[in-house]
Short mmCIF file of C-alpha atoms in Angstrom, two decimals:
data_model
loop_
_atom_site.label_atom_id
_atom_site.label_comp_id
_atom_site.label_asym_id
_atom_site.label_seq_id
_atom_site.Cartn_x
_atom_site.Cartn_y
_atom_site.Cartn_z
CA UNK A 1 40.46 49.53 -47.90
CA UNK A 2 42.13 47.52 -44.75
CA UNK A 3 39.47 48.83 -42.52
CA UNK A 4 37.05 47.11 -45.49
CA UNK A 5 38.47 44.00 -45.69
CA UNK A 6 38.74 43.87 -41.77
CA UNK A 7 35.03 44.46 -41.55
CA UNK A 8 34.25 41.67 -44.45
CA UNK A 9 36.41 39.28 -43.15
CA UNK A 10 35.08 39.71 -39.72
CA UNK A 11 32.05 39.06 -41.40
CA UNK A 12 33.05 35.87 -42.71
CA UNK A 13 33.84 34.29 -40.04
CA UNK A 14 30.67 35.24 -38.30
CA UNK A 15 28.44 33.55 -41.18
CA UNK A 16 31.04 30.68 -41.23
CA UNK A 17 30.58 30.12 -37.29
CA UNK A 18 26.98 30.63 -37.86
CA UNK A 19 27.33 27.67 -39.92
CA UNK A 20 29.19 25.70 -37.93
CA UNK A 21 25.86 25.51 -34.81
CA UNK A 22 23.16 25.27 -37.90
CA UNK A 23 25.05 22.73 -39.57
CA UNK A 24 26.91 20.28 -36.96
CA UNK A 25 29.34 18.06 -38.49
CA UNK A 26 27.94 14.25 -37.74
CA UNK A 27 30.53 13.38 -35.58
CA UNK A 28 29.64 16.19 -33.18
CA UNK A 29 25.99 15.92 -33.68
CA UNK A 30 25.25 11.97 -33.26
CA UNK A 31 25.47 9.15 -30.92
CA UNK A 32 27.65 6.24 -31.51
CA UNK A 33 27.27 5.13 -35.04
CA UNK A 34 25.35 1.92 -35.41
CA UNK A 35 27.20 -1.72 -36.61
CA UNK A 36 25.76 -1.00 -40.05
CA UNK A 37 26.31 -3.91 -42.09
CA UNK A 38 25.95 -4.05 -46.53
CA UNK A 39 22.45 -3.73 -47.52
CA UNK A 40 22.90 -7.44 -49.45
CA UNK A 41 23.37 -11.04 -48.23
CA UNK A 42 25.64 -12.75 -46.95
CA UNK A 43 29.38 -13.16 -48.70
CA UNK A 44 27.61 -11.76 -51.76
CA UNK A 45 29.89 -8.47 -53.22
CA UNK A 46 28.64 -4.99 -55.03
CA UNK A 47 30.84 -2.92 -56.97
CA UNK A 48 30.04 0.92 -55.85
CA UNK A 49 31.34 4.52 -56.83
CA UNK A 50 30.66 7.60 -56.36
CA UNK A 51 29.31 10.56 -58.49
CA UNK A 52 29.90 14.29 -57.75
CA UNK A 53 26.80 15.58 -59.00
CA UNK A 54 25.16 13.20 -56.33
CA UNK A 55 24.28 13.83 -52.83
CA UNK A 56 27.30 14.23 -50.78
CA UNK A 57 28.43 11.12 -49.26
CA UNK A 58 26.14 8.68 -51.02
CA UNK A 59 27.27 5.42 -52.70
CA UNK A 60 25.98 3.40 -55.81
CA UNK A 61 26.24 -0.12 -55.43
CA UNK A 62 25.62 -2.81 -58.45
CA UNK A 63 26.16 -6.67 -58.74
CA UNK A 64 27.94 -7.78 -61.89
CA UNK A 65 27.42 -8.88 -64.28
CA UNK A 66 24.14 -6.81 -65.99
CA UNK A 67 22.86 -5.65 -62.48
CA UNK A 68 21.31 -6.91 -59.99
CA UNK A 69 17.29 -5.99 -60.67
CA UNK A 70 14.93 -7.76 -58.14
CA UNK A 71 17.73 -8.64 -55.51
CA UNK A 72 16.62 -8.29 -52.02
CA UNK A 73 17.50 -4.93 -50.65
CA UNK A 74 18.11 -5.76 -46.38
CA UNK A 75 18.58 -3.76 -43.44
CA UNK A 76 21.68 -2.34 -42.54
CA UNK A 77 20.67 -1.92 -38.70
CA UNK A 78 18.18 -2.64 -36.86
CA UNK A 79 15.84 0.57 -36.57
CA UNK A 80 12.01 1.94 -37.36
CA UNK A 81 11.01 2.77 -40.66
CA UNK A 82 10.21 6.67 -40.53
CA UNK A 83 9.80 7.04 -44.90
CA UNK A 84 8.36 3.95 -47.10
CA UNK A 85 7.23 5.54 -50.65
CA UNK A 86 7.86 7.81 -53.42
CA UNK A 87 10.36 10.69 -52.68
CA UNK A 88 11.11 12.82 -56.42
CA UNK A 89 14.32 11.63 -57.61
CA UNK A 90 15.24 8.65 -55.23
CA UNK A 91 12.18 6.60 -56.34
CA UNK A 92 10.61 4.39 -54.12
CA UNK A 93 12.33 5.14 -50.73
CA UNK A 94 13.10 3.80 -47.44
CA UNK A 95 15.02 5.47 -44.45
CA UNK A 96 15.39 4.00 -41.02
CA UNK A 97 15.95 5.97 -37.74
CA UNK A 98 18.58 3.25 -35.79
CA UNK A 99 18.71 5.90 -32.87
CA UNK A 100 21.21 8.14 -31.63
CA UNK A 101 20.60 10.52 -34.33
CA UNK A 102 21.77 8.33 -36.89
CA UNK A 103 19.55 7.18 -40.02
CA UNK A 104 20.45 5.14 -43.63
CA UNK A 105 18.36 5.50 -46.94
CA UNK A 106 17.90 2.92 -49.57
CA UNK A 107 16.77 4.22 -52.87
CA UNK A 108 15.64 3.35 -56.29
CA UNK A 109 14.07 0.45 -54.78
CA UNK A 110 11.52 -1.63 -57.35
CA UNK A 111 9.37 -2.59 -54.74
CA UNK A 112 9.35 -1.48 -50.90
CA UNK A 113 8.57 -4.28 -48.42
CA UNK A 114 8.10 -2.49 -45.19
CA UNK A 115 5.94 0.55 -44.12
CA UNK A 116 6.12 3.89 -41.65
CA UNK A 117 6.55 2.59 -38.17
CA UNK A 118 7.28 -0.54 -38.60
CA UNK A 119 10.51 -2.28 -36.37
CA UNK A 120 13.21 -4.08 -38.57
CA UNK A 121 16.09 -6.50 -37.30
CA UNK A 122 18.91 -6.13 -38.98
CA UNK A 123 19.57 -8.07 -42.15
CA UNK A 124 15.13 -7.60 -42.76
CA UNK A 125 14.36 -7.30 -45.93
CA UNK A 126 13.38 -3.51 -46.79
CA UNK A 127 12.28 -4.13 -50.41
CA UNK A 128 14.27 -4.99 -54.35
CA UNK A 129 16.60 -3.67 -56.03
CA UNK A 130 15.12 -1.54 -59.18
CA UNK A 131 15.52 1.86 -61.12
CA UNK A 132 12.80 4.39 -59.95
CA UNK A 133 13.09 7.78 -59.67
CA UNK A 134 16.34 9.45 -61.71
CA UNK A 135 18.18 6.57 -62.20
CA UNK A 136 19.60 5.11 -65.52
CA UNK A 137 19.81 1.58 -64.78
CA UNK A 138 19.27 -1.21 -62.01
CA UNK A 139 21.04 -0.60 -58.65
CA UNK A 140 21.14 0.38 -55.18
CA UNK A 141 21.41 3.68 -54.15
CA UNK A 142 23.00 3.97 -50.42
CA UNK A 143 23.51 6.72 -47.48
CA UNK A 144 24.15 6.47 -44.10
CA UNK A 145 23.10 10.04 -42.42
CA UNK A 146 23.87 11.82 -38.77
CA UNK A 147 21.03 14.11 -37.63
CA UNK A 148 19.83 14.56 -41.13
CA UNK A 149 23.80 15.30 -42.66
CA UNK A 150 25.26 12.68 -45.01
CA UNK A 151 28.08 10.82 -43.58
CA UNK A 152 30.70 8.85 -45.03
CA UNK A 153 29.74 5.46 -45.43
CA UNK A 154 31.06 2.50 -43.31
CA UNK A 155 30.16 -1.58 -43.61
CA UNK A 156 31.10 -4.53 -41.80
CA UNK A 157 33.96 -2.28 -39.93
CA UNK A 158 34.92 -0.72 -43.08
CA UNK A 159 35.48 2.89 -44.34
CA UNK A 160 34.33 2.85 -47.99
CA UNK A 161 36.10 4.91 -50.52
CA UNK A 162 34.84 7.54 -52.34
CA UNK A 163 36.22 7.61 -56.20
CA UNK A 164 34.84 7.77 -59.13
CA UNK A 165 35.99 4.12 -60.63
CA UNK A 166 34.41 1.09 -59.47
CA UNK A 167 35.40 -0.83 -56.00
CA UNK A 168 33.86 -3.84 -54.48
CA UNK A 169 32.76 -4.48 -51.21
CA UNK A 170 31.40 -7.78 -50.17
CA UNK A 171 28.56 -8.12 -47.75
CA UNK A 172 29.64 -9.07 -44.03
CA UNK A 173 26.34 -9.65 -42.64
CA UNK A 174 25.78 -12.62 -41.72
CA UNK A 175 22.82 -13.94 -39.76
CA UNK A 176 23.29 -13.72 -36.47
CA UNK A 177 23.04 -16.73 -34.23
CA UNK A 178 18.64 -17.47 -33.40
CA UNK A 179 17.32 -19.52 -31.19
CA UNK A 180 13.95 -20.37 -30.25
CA UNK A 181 11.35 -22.59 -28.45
CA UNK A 182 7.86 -23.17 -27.65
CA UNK A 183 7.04 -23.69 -23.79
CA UNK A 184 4.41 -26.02 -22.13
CA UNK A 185 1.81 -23.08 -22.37
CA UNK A 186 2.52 -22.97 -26.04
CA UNK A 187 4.20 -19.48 -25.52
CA UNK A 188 7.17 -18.65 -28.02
CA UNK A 189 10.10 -17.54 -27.35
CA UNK A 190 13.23 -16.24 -29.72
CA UNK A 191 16.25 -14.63 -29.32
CA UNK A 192 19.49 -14.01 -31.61
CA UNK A 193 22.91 -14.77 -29.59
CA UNK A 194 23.69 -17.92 -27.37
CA UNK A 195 24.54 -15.43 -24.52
CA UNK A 196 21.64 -13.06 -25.03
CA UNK A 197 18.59 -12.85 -22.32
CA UNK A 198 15.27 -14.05 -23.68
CA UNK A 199 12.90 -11.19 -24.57
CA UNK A 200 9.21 -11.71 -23.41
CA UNK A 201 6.93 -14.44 -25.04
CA UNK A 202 5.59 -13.68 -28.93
CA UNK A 203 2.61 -15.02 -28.75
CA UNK A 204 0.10 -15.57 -26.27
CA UNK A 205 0.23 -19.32 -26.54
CA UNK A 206 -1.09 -22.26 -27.77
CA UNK A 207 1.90 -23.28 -30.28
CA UNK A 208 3.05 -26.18 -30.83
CA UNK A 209 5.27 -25.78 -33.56
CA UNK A 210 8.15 -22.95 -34.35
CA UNK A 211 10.24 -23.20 -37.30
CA UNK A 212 13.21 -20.54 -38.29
CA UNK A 213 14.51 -19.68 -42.02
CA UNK A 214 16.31 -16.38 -42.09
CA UNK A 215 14.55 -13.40 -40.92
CA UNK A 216 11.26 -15.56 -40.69
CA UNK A 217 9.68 -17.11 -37.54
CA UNK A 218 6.70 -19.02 -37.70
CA UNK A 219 4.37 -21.25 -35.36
CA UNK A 220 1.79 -23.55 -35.55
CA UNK A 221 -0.73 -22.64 -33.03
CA UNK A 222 -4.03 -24.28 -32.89
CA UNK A 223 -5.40 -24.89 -36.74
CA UNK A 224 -3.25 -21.56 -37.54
CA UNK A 225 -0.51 -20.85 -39.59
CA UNK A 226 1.29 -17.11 -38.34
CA UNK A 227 4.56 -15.90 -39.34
CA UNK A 228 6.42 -12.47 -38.86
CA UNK A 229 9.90 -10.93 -40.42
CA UNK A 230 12.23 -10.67 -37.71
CA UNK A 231 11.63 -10.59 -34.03
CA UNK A 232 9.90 -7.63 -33.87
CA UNK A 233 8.35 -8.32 -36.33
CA UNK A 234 4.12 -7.99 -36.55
CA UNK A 235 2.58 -11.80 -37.06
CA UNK A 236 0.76 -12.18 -40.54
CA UNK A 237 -1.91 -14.27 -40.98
CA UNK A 238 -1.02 -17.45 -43.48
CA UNK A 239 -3.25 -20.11 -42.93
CA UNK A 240 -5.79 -21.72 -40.96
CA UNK A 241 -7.90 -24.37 -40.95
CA UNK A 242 -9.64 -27.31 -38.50
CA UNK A 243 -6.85 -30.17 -37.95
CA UNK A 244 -3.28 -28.65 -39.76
CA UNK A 245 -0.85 -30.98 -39.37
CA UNK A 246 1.98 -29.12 -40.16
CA UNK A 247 4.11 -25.94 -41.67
CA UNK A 248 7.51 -25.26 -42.92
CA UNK A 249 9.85 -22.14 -44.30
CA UNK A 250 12.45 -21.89 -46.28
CA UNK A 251 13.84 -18.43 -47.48
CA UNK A 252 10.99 -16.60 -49.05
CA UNK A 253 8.83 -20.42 -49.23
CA UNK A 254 6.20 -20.96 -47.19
CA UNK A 255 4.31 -24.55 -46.95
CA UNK A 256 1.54 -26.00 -44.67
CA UNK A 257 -0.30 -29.85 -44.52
CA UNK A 258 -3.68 -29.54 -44.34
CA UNK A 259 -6.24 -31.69 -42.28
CA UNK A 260 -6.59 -34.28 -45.50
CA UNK A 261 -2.57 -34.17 -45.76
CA UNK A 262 -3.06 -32.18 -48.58
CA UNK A 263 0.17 -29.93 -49.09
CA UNK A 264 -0.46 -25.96 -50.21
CA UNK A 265 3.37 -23.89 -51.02
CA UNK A 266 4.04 -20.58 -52.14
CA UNK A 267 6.60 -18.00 -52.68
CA UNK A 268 6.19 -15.14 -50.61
CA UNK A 269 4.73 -14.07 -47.50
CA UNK A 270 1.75 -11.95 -49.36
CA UNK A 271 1.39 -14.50 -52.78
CA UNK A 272 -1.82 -16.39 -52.80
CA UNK A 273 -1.26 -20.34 -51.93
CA UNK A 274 -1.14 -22.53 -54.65
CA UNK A 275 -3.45 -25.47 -55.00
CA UNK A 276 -2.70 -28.34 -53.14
CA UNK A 277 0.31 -29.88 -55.08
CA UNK A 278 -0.55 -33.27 -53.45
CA UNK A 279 -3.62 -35.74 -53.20
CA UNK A 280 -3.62 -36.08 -49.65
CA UNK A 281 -2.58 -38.08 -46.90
CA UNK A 282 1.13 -36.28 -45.66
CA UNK A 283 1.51 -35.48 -42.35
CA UNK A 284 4.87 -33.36 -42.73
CA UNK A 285 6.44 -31.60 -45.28
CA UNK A 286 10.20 -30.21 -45.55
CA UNK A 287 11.57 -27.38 -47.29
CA UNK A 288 15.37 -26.85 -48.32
CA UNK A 289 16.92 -25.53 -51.46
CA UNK A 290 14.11 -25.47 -53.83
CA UNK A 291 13.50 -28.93 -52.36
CA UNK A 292 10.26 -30.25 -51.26
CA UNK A 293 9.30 -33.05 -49.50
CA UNK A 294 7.01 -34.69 -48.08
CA UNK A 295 6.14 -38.03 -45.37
CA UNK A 296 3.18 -39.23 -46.95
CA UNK A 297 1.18 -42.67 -46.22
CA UNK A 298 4.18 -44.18 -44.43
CA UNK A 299 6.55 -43.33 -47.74
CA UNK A 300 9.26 -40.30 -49.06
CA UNK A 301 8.55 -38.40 -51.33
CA UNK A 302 10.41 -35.19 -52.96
CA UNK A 303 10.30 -32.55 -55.87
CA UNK A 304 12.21 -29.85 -57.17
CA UNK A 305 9.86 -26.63 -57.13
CA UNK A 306 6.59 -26.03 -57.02
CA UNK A 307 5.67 -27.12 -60.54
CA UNK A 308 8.21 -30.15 -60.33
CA UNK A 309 7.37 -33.43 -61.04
CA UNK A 310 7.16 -36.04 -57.90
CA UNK A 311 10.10 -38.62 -57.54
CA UNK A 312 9.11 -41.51 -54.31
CA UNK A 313 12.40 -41.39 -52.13
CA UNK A 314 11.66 -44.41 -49.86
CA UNK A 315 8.01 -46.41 -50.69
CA UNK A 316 5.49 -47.06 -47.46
CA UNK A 317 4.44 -47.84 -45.03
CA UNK A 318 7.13 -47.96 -43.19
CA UNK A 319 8.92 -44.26 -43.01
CA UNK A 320 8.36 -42.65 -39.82
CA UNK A 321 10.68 -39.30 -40.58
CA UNK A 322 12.08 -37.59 -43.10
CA UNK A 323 14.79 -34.37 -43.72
CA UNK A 324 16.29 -32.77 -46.52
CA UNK A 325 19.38 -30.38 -46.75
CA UNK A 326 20.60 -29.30 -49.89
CA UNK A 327 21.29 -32.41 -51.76
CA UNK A 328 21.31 -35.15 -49.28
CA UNK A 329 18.01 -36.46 -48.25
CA UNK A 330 17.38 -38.83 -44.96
CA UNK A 331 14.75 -41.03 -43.48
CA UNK A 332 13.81 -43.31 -40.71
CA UNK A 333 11.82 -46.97 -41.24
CA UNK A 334 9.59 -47.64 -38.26
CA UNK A 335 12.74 -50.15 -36.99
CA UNK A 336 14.32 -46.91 -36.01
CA UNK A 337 16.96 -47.52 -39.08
CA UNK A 338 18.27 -44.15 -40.59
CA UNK A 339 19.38 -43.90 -44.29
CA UNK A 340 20.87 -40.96 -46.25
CA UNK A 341 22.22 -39.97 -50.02
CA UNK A 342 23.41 -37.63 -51.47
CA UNK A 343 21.65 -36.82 -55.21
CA UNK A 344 17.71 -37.61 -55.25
CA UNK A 345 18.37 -40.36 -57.95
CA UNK A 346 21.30 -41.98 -56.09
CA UNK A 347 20.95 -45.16 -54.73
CA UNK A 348 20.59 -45.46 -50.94
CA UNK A 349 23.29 -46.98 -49.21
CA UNK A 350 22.80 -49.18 -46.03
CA UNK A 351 21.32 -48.39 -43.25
CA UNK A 352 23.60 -45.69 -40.92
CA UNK A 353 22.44 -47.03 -37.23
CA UNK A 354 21.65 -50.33 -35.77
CA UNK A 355 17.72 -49.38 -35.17
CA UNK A 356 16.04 -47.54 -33.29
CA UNK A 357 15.62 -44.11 -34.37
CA UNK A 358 12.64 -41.94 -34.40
CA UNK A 359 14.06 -38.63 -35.94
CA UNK A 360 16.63 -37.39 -38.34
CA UNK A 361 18.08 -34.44 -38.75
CA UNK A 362 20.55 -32.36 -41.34
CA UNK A 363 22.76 -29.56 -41.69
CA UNK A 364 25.57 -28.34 -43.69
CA UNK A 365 27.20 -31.95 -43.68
CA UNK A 366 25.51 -33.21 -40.28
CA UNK A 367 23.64 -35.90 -40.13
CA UNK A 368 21.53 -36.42 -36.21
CA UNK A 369 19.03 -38.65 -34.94
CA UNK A 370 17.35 -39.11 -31.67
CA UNK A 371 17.74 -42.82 -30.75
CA UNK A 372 17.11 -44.03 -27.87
CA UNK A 373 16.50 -40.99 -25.86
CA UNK A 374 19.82 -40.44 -26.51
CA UNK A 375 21.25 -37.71 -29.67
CA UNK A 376 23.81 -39.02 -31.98
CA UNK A 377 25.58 -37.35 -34.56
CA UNK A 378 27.99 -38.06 -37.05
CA UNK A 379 29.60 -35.53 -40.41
CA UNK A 380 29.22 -37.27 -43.44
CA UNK A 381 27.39 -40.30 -44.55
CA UNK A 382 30.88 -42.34 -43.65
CA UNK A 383 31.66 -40.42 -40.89
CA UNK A 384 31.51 -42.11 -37.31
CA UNK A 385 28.64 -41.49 -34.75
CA UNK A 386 29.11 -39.32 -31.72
CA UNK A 387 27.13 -39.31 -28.70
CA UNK A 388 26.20 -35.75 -28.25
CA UNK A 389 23.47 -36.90 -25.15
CA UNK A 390 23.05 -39.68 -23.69
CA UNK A 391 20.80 -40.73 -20.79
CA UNK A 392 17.61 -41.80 -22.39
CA UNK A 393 16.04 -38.07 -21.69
CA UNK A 394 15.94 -36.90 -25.05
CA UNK A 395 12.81 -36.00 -26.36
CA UNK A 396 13.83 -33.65 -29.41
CA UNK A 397 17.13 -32.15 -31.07
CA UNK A 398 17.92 -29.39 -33.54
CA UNK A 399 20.98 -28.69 -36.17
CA UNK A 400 22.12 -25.27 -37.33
CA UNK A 401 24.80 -23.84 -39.99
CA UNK A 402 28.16 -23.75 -38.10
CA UNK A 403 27.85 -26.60 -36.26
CA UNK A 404 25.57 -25.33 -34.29
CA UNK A 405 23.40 -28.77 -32.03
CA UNK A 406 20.65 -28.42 -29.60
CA UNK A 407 18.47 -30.67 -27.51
CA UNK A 408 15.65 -30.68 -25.27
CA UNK A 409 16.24 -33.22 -22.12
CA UNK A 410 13.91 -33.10 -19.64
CA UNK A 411 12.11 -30.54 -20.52
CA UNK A 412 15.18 -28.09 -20.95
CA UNK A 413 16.73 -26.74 -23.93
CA UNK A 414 20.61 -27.16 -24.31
CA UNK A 415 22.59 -25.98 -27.42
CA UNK A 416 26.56 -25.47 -28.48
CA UNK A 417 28.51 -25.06 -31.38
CA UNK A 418 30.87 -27.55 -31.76
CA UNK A 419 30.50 -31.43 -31.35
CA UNK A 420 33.21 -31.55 -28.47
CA UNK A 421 31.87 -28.19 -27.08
CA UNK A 422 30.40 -28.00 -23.24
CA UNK A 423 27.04 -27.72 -23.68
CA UNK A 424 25.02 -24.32 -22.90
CA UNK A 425 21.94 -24.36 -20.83
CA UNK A 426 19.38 -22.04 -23.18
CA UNK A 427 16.12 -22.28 -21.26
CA UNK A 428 15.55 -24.37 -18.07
CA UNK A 429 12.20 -24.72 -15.88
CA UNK A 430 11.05 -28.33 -17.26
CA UNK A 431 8.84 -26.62 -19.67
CA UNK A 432 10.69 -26.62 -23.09
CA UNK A 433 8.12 -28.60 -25.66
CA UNK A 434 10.03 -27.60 -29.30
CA UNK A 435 13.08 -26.03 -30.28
CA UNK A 436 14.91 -24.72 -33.66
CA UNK A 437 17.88 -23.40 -34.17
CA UNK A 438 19.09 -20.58 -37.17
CA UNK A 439 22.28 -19.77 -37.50
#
């Protein structure tokens, strides 16, 4: 009997080393885990648990109250797409390979935005938020994996627990810091971080225009509309057309003037355009916040949605420029004098500047205008005006979240965050034409 259990236990531990080189633990068998960050935006927060008769290690995350069906489902890390589809009892699937062994899945996804191969940023969207596959109600399902082993989950820096009663984790990833700008050649250029190095051009030029909203880059290039998700991104197709005299983005809206200023919007990259939602005549158009407006035959104009009605801002013929953020809207008269108010039926108060103005600009409280070849700045419609650069070389400027300001003076691009901050030289050379900034 002791010369049995000797020989049984010796076998044992020969099937349980066997084990141990078939199945590596992921902490032996990967790289450096990747920064994952929540699946969700921004500040938003997901209560999640954990069932037993799951797969090991995976979470289920919800937003309260009654779900969160239809919610945008994002990148946790950048990676490549190796599964987009049906797989059995996780629905409609997608895993990304972020490198170093390391992979997540989304799962029980109502629609899947991405496809096998395909390069995301982090923070992309991969798809919504939905019940497919064996799944008894709206949410996401979540696992981060290390050479094909689930691993226990971590976000935003955080070790998650793993109980069955409900905790909440809210999102910590925020957009990181983009920057881009269209060169003398019309090439553009993009790149997330102040201190980053500029990856190679995204186009092969002829832009004039490049606008940011989240993930989203677009460019005006020619008569052509293009925009891609992310960086790496692949450009789609959105509009062309002899003589288009502008485009805009904001979130998941998409808007473009027309040759005969007529304005087309719609929501979401692959929804058909509507018709125009104008008679004609605009030369620029503005997205923010549901907001849309338009610089039309020298006046302001401005609705809320699509299907909203049209209220005139400021009449013609005498605005030159226009912005909107949030609920503050701004213009400029052709005497360079810039107004602003907050609420689209509000009165507007007196002019901000002494003249001579020929762009406005806001953001989250900012209010900037290039005067003079010089860019001003001031928080607040009462707030005082700062001289951010002087000099007369100003030929364009750019507001971001965070009080983030950039410029282009002679022909370079300068940025910072901060109104007393040094400034940061971005891109030099002399050949800077358009900048944006999307923080």
């Amino acid at each position: 009997m002791v010369a049995g259990r000797r020989s049984t236990a010796l076998l044992l531990a020969l099937l349980f080393g066997l084990a141990a080189i078939l199945v590596p633990t992921p902490a032996q068998a990967a790289g450096s885990r990747p920064d994952f960050h929540a699946p969700w935006n921004c500040g938003e927060s997901r209560s999640y648990s954990h069932h037993a008769a799951e797969v090991p290690n995976a979470l289920d995350f919800i937003g309260a109250p009654g779900g969160d069906l239809g919610s945008p489902v994002l990148a946790s890390a950048a990676g490549t797409v190796v599964s987009a589809g049906v797989n059995g009892g996780y629905g409609n699937e997608v895993v990304l390979s972020h490198g170093g062994g390391w992979s997540s899945r989304v799962a029980h996804l109502s629609a899947i935005h991405v496809s096998v191969g395909q390069q995301v940023d982090a923070g992309q969207s991969l798809g919504l938020v939905g019940s497919t596959g064996n799944s008894t109600g709206p949410h996401l399902h979540y696992e981060q994996l290390a050479d094909g082993v689930q691993a226990p989950i971590v976000l935003d820096g955080t070790a998650l627990e793993y109980r069955p009663t409900p905790t909440t984790h809210v999102g910590r990833n925020c957009p990181v810091q983009r920057f881009a700008f269209v060169n003398s050649a019309g090439q553009v250029f993009a790149k997330d971080g102040s201190h980053s190095p500029w990856p190679g051009a995204l186009n092969g030029g002829a832009a004039s225009k490049v606008v940011l909203s989240g993930q989203w880059i677009g460019i005006m290039t020619g008569d052509t509309f293009w925009a891609k998700s992310g960086i790496n991104g692949a450009w789609k197709l959105m509009a062309s057309g002899a003589g288009m005299r502008d485009i805009a983005i904001d979130g998941d809206r998409f808007a473009f003037v027309n040759s005969a200023g007529q304005v087309l919007v719609k929501d979401g990259a692959d929804s058909p355009w509507s018709a125009p939602i104008n008679g004609g005549d605009a030369t620029k158009v503005v997205l923010d916040d549901g907001w849309i407006g338009l610089l039309q035959g020298g006046g302001f104009l401005a609705k809320f949605g699509i299907f909203g009605g049209w209220k005139v801002m400021a009449g013609g013929p005498d605005v030159i420029d226009v912005a909107i953020d949030g609920n503050r809207f701004a213009f400029v008269n052709s005497a360079g004098f810039a107004f602003a108010k907050d609420g689209a039926d509000s009165p507007w108060p007196g002019a901000l500047n002494g003249g001579g103005a020929t762009r406005v600009e806001l953001e989250s409280g900012w209010i900037g205008v290039l005067q003079g070849g010089s860019f001003l700045a001031k928080f607040d419609i009462f707030g005082s005006w700062k001289t951010l650069a002087g000099g007369g070389g100003v030929t364009d400027i750019a507001l971001g979240r965070g009080d983030w300001f950039g410029f282009i003076g002679s022909g370079d691009f300068f940025a910072k965050q901060g109104a007393d901050a040094g400034w940061l030289s971005m891109a030099g050379g002399g050949q800077v034409r358009d900048i944006t900034i999307e923080t």
